[in-house]
Every structure is written in structure tokens, then in C-alpha cells.
PDB file of C-alpha atoms in Angstrom:
ATOM      1  CA  MET Q   1      46.434   6.476  -6.133  1.00 41.00           C
ATOM      2  CA  SER Q   2      43.993   3.663  -6.092  1.00 42.00           C
ATOM      3  CA  ASN Q   3      45.411   0.206  -5.705  1.00 43.00           C
ATOM      4  CA  ALA Q   4      42.099  -1.324  -4.752  1.00 40.00           C
ATOM      5  CA  LYS Q   5      42.238  -3.505  -7.898  1.00 40.00           C
ATOM      6  CA  ALA Q   6      39.277  -5.716  -8.542  1.00 41.00           C
ATOM      7  CA  LEU Q   7      39.247  -6.882  -4.939  1.00 41.00           C
ATOM      8  CA  PRO Q   8      35.738  -7.679  -3.852  1.00 44.00           C
ATOM      9  CA  LEU Q   9      35.202  -5.014  -1.246  1.00 46.00           C
ATOM     10  CA  LEU Q  10      33.117  -6.170   1.634  1.00 46.00           C
ATOM     11  CA  GLN Q  11      30.161  -4.070   2.586  1.00 47.00           C
ATOM     12  CA  PRO Q  12      28.907  -4.215   6.153  1.00 47.00           C
ATOM     13  CA  GLY Q  13      25.610  -5.686   5.013  1.00 45.00           C
ATOM     14  CA  GLU Q  14      27.448  -8.508   3.302  1.00 46.00           C
ATOM     15  CA  VAL Q  15      29.852  -9.172   6.104  1.00 45.00           C
ATOM     16  CA  GLU Q  16      27.515  -9.320   9.025  1.00 45.00           C
ATOM     17  CA  PRO Q  17      25.561 -12.501   8.265  1.00 49.00           C
ATOM     18  CA  CYS Q  18      28.685 -14.391   7.272  1.00 68.00           C
ATOM     19  CA  CYS Q  19      29.862 -17.430   9.008  1.00 75.00           C
ATOM     20  CA  PRO Q  20      28.948 -19.504  12.018  1.00 80.00           C
ATOM     21  CA  PRO Q  21      30.972 -19.345  15.250  1.00 82.00           C
ATOM     22  CA  LEU Q  22      34.353 -20.829  14.494  1.00 84.00           C
ATOM     23  CA  ALA Q  23      33.720 -23.843  16.702  1.00 83.00           C
ATOM     24  CA  GLU Q  24      30.341 -24.788  15.244  1.00 85.00           C
ATOM     25  CA  ARG Q  25      31.606 -26.457  12.090  1.00 87.00           C
ATOM     26  CA  PRO Q  26      34.647 -26.071   9.805  1.00 89.00           C
ATOM     27  CA  LEU Q  27      34.355 -22.940   7.680  1.00 90.00           C
ATOM     28  CA  THR Q  28      34.055 -23.429   3.938  1.00 91.00           C
ATOM     29  CA  ALA Q  29      36.766 -21.981   1.698  1.00 91.00           C
ATOM     30  CA  ASP Q  30      34.464 -19.141   0.711  1.00 91.00           C
ATOM     31  CA  GLU Q  31      33.510 -18.249   4.274  1.00 91.00           C
ATOM     32  CA  ALA Q  32      37.142 -18.362   5.349  1.00 92.00           C
ATOM     33  CA  GLU Q  33      38.126 -16.099   2.471  1.00 92.00           C
ATOM     34  CA  ARG Q  34      35.625 -13.444   3.496  1.00 89.00           C
ATOM     35  CA  THR Q  35      36.227 -13.629   7.217  1.00 90.00           C
ATOM     36  CA  ALA Q  36      40.025 -13.727   6.967  1.00 93.00           C
ATOM     37  CA  LYS Q  37      39.930 -10.343   5.184  1.00 93.00           C
ATOM     38  CA  MET Q  38      38.476  -8.743   8.286  1.00 91.00           C
ATOM     39  CA  PHE Q  39      40.963 -10.316  10.667  1.00 93.00           C
ATOM     40  CA  LYS Q  40      43.791  -9.447   8.326  1.00 96.00           C
ATOM     41  CA  ALA Q  41      42.743  -5.797   8.353  1.00 95.00           C
ATOM     42  CA  LEU Q  42      43.281  -5.764  12.130  1.00 94.00           C
ATOM     43  CA  GLY Q  43      46.461  -7.831  11.863  1.00 96.00           C
ATOM     44  CA  ASP Q  44      48.714  -4.834  11.325  1.00 96.00           C
ATOM     45  CA  PRO Q  45      49.856  -2.898  14.422  1.00 95.00           C
ATOM     46  CA  VAL Q  46      49.539   0.547  12.829  1.00 95.00           C
ATOM     47  CA  ARG Q  47      46.116  -0.236  11.434  1.00 95.00           C
ATOM     48  CA  LEU Q  48      44.999  -1.610  14.771  1.00 94.00           C
ATOM     49  CA  ARG Q  49      46.122   1.570  16.533  1.00 94.00           C
ATOM     50  CA  LEU Q  50      44.311   3.713  13.998  1.00 95.00           C
ATOM     51  CA  PHE Q  51      41.220   1.613  14.356  1.00 93.00           C
ATOM     52  CA  SER Q  52      41.388   2.005  18.108  1.00 92.00           C
ATOM     53  CA  ALA Q  53      41.972   5.762  17.708  1.00 93.00           C
ATOM     54  CA  VAL Q  54      38.786   6.094  15.632  1.00 93.00           C
ATOM     55  CA  ALA Q  55      36.758   3.833  17.905  1.00 90.00           C
ATOM     56  CA  SER Q  56      37.773   5.715  21.046  1.00 89.00           C
ATOM     57  CA  HIS Q  57      37.567   9.212  19.581  1.00 91.00           C
ATOM     58  CA  GLU Q  58      34.896  11.586  20.835  1.00 89.00           C
ATOM     59  CA  GLY Q  59      31.592  10.796  19.174  1.00 85.00           C
ATOM     60  CA  GLY Q  60      32.935   7.489  17.870  1.00 84.00           C
ATOM     61  CA  GLU Q  61      34.249   9.044  14.687  1.00 91.00           C
ATOM     62  CA  ALA Q  62      37.413  10.703  13.479  1.00 94.00           C
ATOM     63  CA  CYS Q  63      39.006  12.160  10.382  1.00 92.00           C
ATOM     64  CA  VAL Q  64      42.649  11.994   9.393  1.00 90.00           C
ATOM     65  CA  CYS Q  65      42.921  15.506  10.824  1.00 88.00           C
ATOM     66  CA  ASP Q  66      42.110  14.121  14.290  1.00 89.00           C
ATOM     67  CA  ILE Q  67      44.753  11.420  14.255  1.00 87.00           C
ATOM     68  CA  SER Q  68      48.346  12.459  14.393  1.00 77.00           C
ATOM     69  CA  ASP Q  69      49.991  10.575  17.212  1.00 80.00           C
ATOM     70  CA  VAL Q  70      50.673   7.129  15.820  1.00 83.00           C
ATOM     71  CA  GLY Q  71      53.972   8.104  14.242  1.00 85.00           C
ATOM     72  CA  VAL Q  72      53.053   7.729  10.573  1.00 89.00           C
ATOM     73  CA  SER Q  73      52.389  10.371   7.919  1.00 90.00           C
ATOM     74  CA  GLN Q  74      48.918  11.627   7.089  1.00 89.00           C
ATOM     75  CA  PRO Q  75      48.866   9.863   3.688  1.00 91.00           C
ATOM     76  CA  THR Q  76      49.748   6.614   5.458  1.00 93.00           C
ATOM     77  CA  VAL Q  77      46.944   7.190   7.941  1.00 93.00           C
ATOM     78  CA  SER Q  78      44.543   7.751   5.027  1.00 92.00           C
ATOM     79  CA  HIS Q  79      45.749   4.626   3.295  1.00 94.00           C
ATOM     80  CA  HIS Q  80      45.172   2.455   6.358  1.00 95.00           C
ATOM     81  CA  LEU Q  81      41.767   3.954   7.106  1.00 95.00           C
ATOM     82  CA  LYS Q  82      40.725   3.104   3.543  1.00 93.00           C
ATOM     83  CA  LYS Q  83      41.896  -0.476   4.036  1.00 94.00           C
ATOM     84  CA  LEU Q  84      39.813  -0.740   7.192  1.00 95.00           C
ATOM     85  CA  LYS Q  85      36.853   0.603   5.275  1.00 95.00           C
ATOM     86  CA  GLU Q  86      37.381  -1.887   2.455  1.00 93.00           C
ATOM     87  CA  ALA Q  87      37.340  -4.681   5.015  1.00 91.00           C
ATOM     88  CA  GLY Q  88      33.950  -3.442   6.213  1.00 90.00           C
ATOM     89  CA  LEU Q  89      35.213  -2.402   9.660  1.00 92.00           C
ATOM     90  CA  LEU Q  90      34.782   1.346   9.229  1.00 94.00           C
ATOM     91  CA  SER Q  91      32.249   3.397   7.351  1.00 95.00           C
ATOM     92  CA  SER Q  92      33.004   6.870   6.040  1.00 95.00           C
ATOM     93  CA  GLU Q  93      31.295  10.108   5.194  1.00 95.00           C
ATOM     94  CA  ARG Q  94      32.749  13.166   3.514  1.00 95.00           C
ATOM     95  CA  ARG Q  95      32.014  16.475   5.223  1.00 93.00           C
ATOM     96  CA  GLY Q  96      33.611  19.486   3.593  1.00 94.00           C
ATOM     97  CA  THR Q  97      37.319  18.865   3.163  1.00 92.00           C
ATOM     98  CA  TRP Q  98      37.518  15.828   5.394  1.00 91.00           C
ATOM     99  CA  VAL Q  99      36.358  12.253   5.312  1.00 92.00           C
ATOM    100  CA  TYR Q 100      35.098  11.093   8.695  1.00 95.00           C
ATOM    101  CA  TYR Q 101      35.400   7.452   9.658  1.00 95.00           C
ATOM    102  CA  ARG Q 102      33.388   5.571  12.226  1.00 93.00           C
ATOM    103  CA  VAL Q 103      33.311   2.018  13.478  1.00 90.00           C
ATOM    104  CA  GLU Q 104      30.759  -0.395  11.987  1.00 86.00           C
ATOM    105  CA  PRO Q 105      29.308  -1.882  15.189  1.00 84.00           C
ATOM    106  CA  ALA Q 106      27.408  -4.726  13.492  1.00 84.00           C
ATOM    107  CA  VAL Q 107      30.499  -6.049  11.745  1.00 81.00           C
ATOM    108  CA  LEU Q 108      32.631  -5.845  14.858  1.00 81.00           C
ATOM    109  CA  ALA Q 109      29.982  -7.501  16.951  1.00 83.00           C
ATOM    110  CA  ALA Q 110      29.756 -10.329  14.398  1.00 83.00           C
ATOM    111  CA  MET Q 111      33.532 -10.835  14.511  1.00 83.00           C
ATOM    112  CA  GLY Q 112      33.476 -10.740  18.298  1.00 84.00           C
ATOM    113  CA  GLN Q 113      30.759 -13.390  18.313  1.00 83.00           C
ATOM    114  CA  LEU Q 114      32.752 -15.684  16.052  1.00 83.00           C
ATOM    115  CA  LEU Q 115      35.502 -15.691  18.648  1.00 82.00           C
ATOM    116  CA  THR Q 116      33.509 -15.539  21.834  1.00 78.00           C
ATOM    117  CA  LYS Q 117      31.283 -18.433  20.854  1.00 74.00           C
ATOM    118  CA  ALA Q 118      34.283 -20.406  19.673  1.00 73.00           C
ATOM    119  CA  ALA Q 119      35.820 -19.817  23.096  1.00 72.00           C
ATOM    120  CA  ALA Q 120      32.691 -20.999  24.877  1.00 71.00           C
ATOM    121  CA  ALA Q 121      32.246 -24.146  22.789  1.00 60.00           C
TER     122      ALA Q 121
ATOM    123  CA  MET R   1      55.727  -4.172  31.475  1.00 41.00           C
ATOM    124  CA  SER R   2      56.925  -7.718  30.853  1.00 43.00           C
ATOM    125  CA  ASN R   3      60.176  -8.123  29.020  1.00 42.00           C
ATOM    126  CA  ALA R   4      58.874 -10.646  26.529  1.00 39.00           C
ATOM    127  CA  LYS R   5      60.445  -8.808  23.638  1.00 39.00           C
ATOM    128  CA  ALA R   6      63.317 -11.236  23.174  1.00 39.00           C
ATOM    129  CA  LEU R   7      60.745 -13.717  21.991  1.00 37.00           C
ATOM    130  CA  PRO R   8      57.859 -12.890  19.690  1.00 41.00           C
ATOM    131  CA  LEU R   9      55.864 -15.905  20.754  1.00 45.00           C
ATOM    132  CA  LEU R  10      52.861 -15.073  22.834  1.00 45.00           C
ATOM    133  CA  GLN R  11      51.829 -17.405  25.587  1.00 47.00           C
ATOM    134  CA  PRO R  12      48.178 -17.602  26.534  1.00 47.00           C
ATOM    135  CA  GLY R  13      48.877 -16.269  29.994  1.00 45.00           C
ATOM    136  CA  GLU R  14      50.542 -13.190  28.564  1.00 46.00           C
ATOM    137  CA  VAL R  15      47.955 -12.530  25.920  1.00 45.00           C
ATOM    138  CA  GLU R  16      44.848 -12.678  27.986  1.00 45.00           C
ATOM    139  CA  PRO R  17      45.228  -9.598  30.163  1.00 49.00           C
ATOM    140  CA  CYS R  18      46.426  -7.468  27.259  1.00 68.00           C
ATOM    141  CA  CYS R  19      44.641  -4.486  26.061  1.00 75.00           C
ATOM    142  CA  PRO R  20      41.435  -2.638  26.783  1.00 80.00           C
ATOM    143  CA  PRO R  21      38.429  -2.850  24.462  1.00 82.00           C
ATOM    144  CA  LEU R  22      39.414  -1.117  21.240  1.00 84.00           C
ATOM    145  CA  ALA R  23      36.973   1.723  21.827  1.00 83.00           C
ATOM    146  CA  GLU R  24      38.056   2.539  25.373  1.00 85.00           C
ATOM    147  CA  ARG R  25      41.216   4.452  24.512  1.00 87.00           C
ATOM    148  CA  PRO R  26      43.781   4.364  21.705  1.00 89.00           C
ATOM    149  CA  LEU R  27      46.047   1.347  22.030  1.00 90.00           C
ATOM    150  CA  THR R  28      49.695   2.019  22.709  1.00 91.00           C
ATOM    151  CA  ALA R  29      52.262   0.865  20.164  1.00 92.00           C
ATOM    152  CA  ASP R  30      53.209  -2.039  22.399  1.00 91.00           C
ATOM    153  CA  GLU R  31      49.630  -3.177  22.953  1.00 91.00           C
ATOM    154  CA  ALA R  32      48.889  -2.914  19.237  1.00 92.00           C
ATOM    155  CA  GLU R  33      51.969  -4.954  18.401  1.00 92.00           C
ATOM    156  CA  ARG R  34      50.905  -7.796  20.665  1.00 89.00           C
ATOM    157  CA  THR R  35      47.247  -7.794  19.703  1.00 90.00           C
ATOM    158  CA  ALA R  36      47.830  -7.459  15.961  1.00 93.00           C
ATOM    159  CA  LYS R  37      49.792 -10.723  16.037  1.00 93.00           C
ATOM    160  CA  MET R  38      46.682 -12.583  17.094  1.00 91.00           C
ATOM    161  CA  PHE R  39      44.460 -11.005  14.485  1.00 93.00           C
ATOM    162  CA  LYS R  40      47.097 -11.579  11.848  1.00 96.00           C
ATOM    163  CA  ALA R  41      47.191 -15.273  12.686  1.00 95.00           C
ATOM    164  CA  LEU R  42      43.492 -15.488  11.785  1.00 94.00           C
ATOM    165  CA  GLY R  43      43.937 -13.233   8.755  1.00 96.00           C
ATOM    166  CA  ASP R  44      44.860 -16.031   6.403  1.00 96.00           C
ATOM    167  CA  PRO R  45      42.009 -18.069   4.871  1.00 95.00           C
ATOM    168  CA  VAL R  46      43.761 -21.429   5.136  1.00 95.00           C
ATOM    169  CA  ARG R  47      44.786 -20.776   8.734  1.00 95.00           C
ATOM    170  CA  LEU R  48      41.281 -19.658   9.588  1.00 94.00           C
ATOM    171  CA  ARG R  49      39.829 -22.866   8.122  1.00 94.00           C
ATOM    172  CA  LEU R  50      42.308 -24.969  10.050  1.00 94.00           C
ATOM    173  CA  PHE R  51      41.535 -23.082  13.223  1.00 93.00           C
ATOM    174  CA  SER R  52      37.848 -23.664  12.675  1.00 92.00           C
ATOM    175  CA  ALA R  53      38.526 -27.341  11.917  1.00 93.00           C
ATOM    176  CA  VAL R  54      40.312 -27.754  15.273  1.00 93.00           C
ATOM    177  CA  ALA R  55      37.712 -25.740  17.185  1.00 90.00           C
ATOM    178  CA  SER R  56      34.824 -27.723  15.777  1.00 89.00           C
ATOM    179  CA  HIS R  57      36.470 -31.140  15.927  1.00 91.00           C
ATOM    180  CA  GLU R  58      35.109 -33.740  18.316  1.00 89.00           C
ATOM    181  CA  GLY R  59      36.382 -33.051  21.817  1.00 85.00           C
ATOM    182  CA  GLY R  60      37.629 -29.605  20.769  1.00 84.00           C
ATOM    183  CA  GLU R  61      41.002 -30.928  19.710  1.00 91.00           C
ATOM    184  CA  ALA R  62      42.602 -32.331  16.601  1.00 94.00           C
ATOM    185  CA  CYS R  63      45.906 -33.515  15.226  1.00 92.00           C
ATOM    186  CA  VAL R  64      47.218 -33.094  11.714  1.00 90.00           C
ATOM    187  CA  CYS R  65      46.026 -36.647  11.102  1.00 88.00           C
ATOM    188  CA  ASP R  66      42.423 -35.490  11.656  1.00 89.00           C
ATOM    189  CA  ILE R  67      42.550 -32.631   9.165  1.00 87.00           C
ATOM    190  CA  SER R  68      42.816 -33.479   5.518  1.00 77.00           C
ATOM    191  CA  ASP R  69      40.070 -31.637   3.718  1.00 80.00           C
ATOM    192  CA  VAL R  70      41.305 -28.079   3.366  1.00 82.00           C
ATOM    193  CA  GLY R  71      43.246 -28.780   0.180  1.00 85.00           C
ATOM    194  CA  VAL R  72      46.767 -28.275   1.483  1.00 89.00           C
ATOM    195  CA  SER R  73      49.496 -30.814   2.264  1.00 90.00           C
ATOM    196  CA  GLN R  74      50.077 -32.232   5.715  1.00 89.00           C
ATOM    197  CA  PRO R  75      53.347 -30.286   6.188  1.00 91.00           C
ATOM    198  CA  THR R  76      51.469 -27.090   5.324  1.00 93.00           C
ATOM    199  CA  VAL R  77      48.771 -27.963   7.839  1.00 93.00           C
ATOM    200  CA  SER R  78      51.478 -28.523  10.467  1.00 92.00           C
ATOM    201  CA  HIS R  79      53.116 -25.220   9.611  1.00 94.00           C
ATOM    202  CA  HIS R  80      49.884 -23.259  10.012  1.00 95.00           C
ATOM    203  CA  LEU R  81      48.918 -25.006  13.237  1.00 95.00           C
ATOM    204  CA  LYS R  82      52.305 -24.031  14.653  1.00 94.00           C
ATOM    205  CA  LYS R  83      51.710 -20.416  13.650  1.00 94.00           C
ATOM    206  CA  LEU R  84      48.384 -20.437  15.438  1.00 95.00           C
ATOM    207  CA  LYS R  85      50.069 -21.868  18.487  1.00 95.00           C
ATOM    208  CA  GLU R  86      52.775 -19.199  18.376  1.00 93.00           C
ATOM    209  CA  ALA R  87      50.066 -16.554  18.324  1.00 91.00           C
ATOM    210  CA  GLY R  88      48.638 -18.052  21.506  1.00 90.00           C
ATOM    211  CA  LEU R  89      45.396 -19.202  19.865  1.00 92.00           C
ATOM    212  CA  LEU R  90      46.012 -22.930  20.134  1.00 94.00           C
ATOM    213  CA  SER R  91      47.774 -25.021  22.714  1.00 95.00           C
ATOM    214  CA  SER R  92      49.334 -28.361  21.913  1.00 95.00           C
ATOM    215  CA  GLU R  93      50.214 -31.652  23.512  1.00 95.00           C
ATOM    216  CA  ARG R  94      52.182 -34.527  22.064  1.00 95.00           C
ATOM    217  CA  ARG R  95      50.618 -37.960  22.452  1.00 93.00           C
ATOM    218  CA  GLY R  96      52.561 -40.774  20.852  1.00 94.00           C
ATOM    219  CA  THR R  97      53.302 -39.916  17.228  1.00 92.00           C
ATOM    220  CA  TRP R  98      50.939 -36.989  16.979  1.00 92.00           C
ATOM    221  CA  VAL R  99      50.693 -33.496  18.341  1.00 92.00           C
ATOM    222  CA  TYR R 100      47.149 -32.598  19.334  1.00 95.00           C
ATOM    223  CA  TYR R 101      46.005 -29.003  19.145  1.00 95.00           C
ATOM    224  CA  ARG R 102      43.169 -27.384  21.004  1.00 93.00           C
ATOM    225  CA  VAL R 103      41.691 -23.907  21.140  1.00 90.00           C
ATOM    226  CA  GLU R 104      42.793 -21.566  23.936  1.00 86.00           C
ATOM    227  CA  PRO R 105      39.385 -20.348  25.174  1.00 84.00           C
ATOM    228  CA  ALA R 106      40.729 -17.523  27.367  1.00 84.00           C
ATOM    229  CA  VAL R 107      42.666 -15.929  24.530  1.00 81.00           C
ATOM    230  CA  LEU R 108      39.795 -16.172  22.101  1.00 81.00           C
ATOM    231  CA  ALA R 109      37.367 -14.794  24.626  1.00 83.00           C
ATOM    232  CA  ALA R 110      39.697 -11.853  25.244  1.00 83.00           C
ATOM    233  CA  MET R 111      39.905 -11.135  21.515  1.00 83.00           C
ATOM    234  CA  GLY R 112      36.155 -11.422  21.189  1.00 84.00           C
ATOM    235  CA  GLN R 113      35.725  -8.955  24.045  1.00 83.00           C
ATOM    236  CA  LEU R 114      38.025  -6.434  22.412  1.00 83.00           C
ATOM    237  CA  LEU R 115      35.705  -6.398  19.421  1.00 83.00           C
ATOM    238  CA  THR R 116      32.358  -6.837  21.079  1.00 78.00           C
ATOM    239  CA  LYS R 117      32.949  -4.036  23.551  1.00 74.00           C
ATOM    240  CA  ALA R 118      34.284  -1.816  20.774  1.00 73.00           C
ATOM    241  CA  ALA R 119      31.059  -2.492  18.898  1.00 72.00           C
ATOM    242  CA  ALA R 120      28.934  -1.617  21.901  1.00 71.00           C
ATOM    243  CA  ALA R 121      30.768   1.623  22.713  1.00 61.00           C
TER     244      ALA R 121
END
């Protein structure tokens, strides 16, 4: 079931250049809208655990079949991984029966910079 | 670990040491719960704009009286600033009539590290 609606899905290429460090100047409404989506995706404990499970998995990638210890059903895992992908935080590739997810380093690094530079300012 | 569970509010001192970089190992349920709260606080566009307004304000601090251009009422601004404080991202100090908020650099830096190191892994 696809409940992705008409939400503007963020692609890594779009996300990366967005937005100055949070302490440089106030974000515009548009910048805040885009950036908040990424933080929101990590603002759920189950999603954060899944994200961490993918990021720390051997080879930096994982499929639903690799992740079974966060206490939620496989369809729920799939649902959350898709949300993380829609936020631009994971990329995916189908191989045979399974979709493999991996972390988008550029997007993460950009988010990290927003915070780290805000902290230093 | 600490028995902070009676109270969902995170204090800067508690937040900072929490959690390895997201790519180091899967987060535990408890770690994810604590860290997700911080990301969630920044996962709302209005809150993110307010946070950025405080972070970029002269002297790195601001009161509600300084922030009027994000298109929401003063009580709403106050509400969101309190949420950010509860998440450990802002600290506050009352001076006369106004409460002044400032960014918690250690907490932000820790969040930035979680992401930046995950990106580099």
C-alpha cells in the first residue's frame, strides 16, 4: 500500500546543498520545511534504531531480511525504511527478491554540519 | 543506567554522553528513545525556524520578544521554545519580564557527531 501521497520526496542531490548552518542566519520557511523532514525521519525511536541497524550493518547496507531484532514486524520494518528513503537518508537497490538499503553519506554529513556548525557558532 | 525515566525531559548533561555514532553499532531501544526526542524536536518546520532564529540571533540568545517574523503568535513561539528546551537543545534564563533562550552547544555538537561519523563510516 502506498501512502506516499503527493509528498515532495527529497532526493539526496536536492537535500545536500540545502540550508546554511543553523546559526548562520534564520532559515526561511522553505528551507525549514525541507530540513525538518529529515530530522523528523530520525525523530522516531524505531526508525532511528533501524537507521542505525542499516548504518552499522556489514558493508554499510542491509535488507529487511537482515533486520529482525528491533521488535517490530517485517512489514513495519519495510514501512520505516521507505520513510527513511523518502527523507533522502537512505538509498535503495533491488537485488533479486530483496531491496537493499544503504546510508546516504552526503545527506547525513550535511545534516551533521548544520548542527556542528551551529554548536560552534 | 540513569533512572531518568520518571521524567521525559532531557537535561544537557544527560544528553551529551548518549549514544555512539549511528554507524558504530545498532542503538539499543533506550538509546534510540532518548536520541529520537532530540531529532523530533527539530523535525517541525516552525520549531526549526525558531531554533535557527535563536542560534543566529545577536549574542547567540533570544527571547520571545526578539522573534516575531516566523508567522506564528507569541504564545506559539513560547510553546515551541519550551519544547526545544525540554529536548535539551536550548537552555533558558529569566531576566526581568523575559525568558532568554540560548543554544546548548554540547548537545548540538553531540547530535552532529552522531550523523557526521555515521556518514564517514
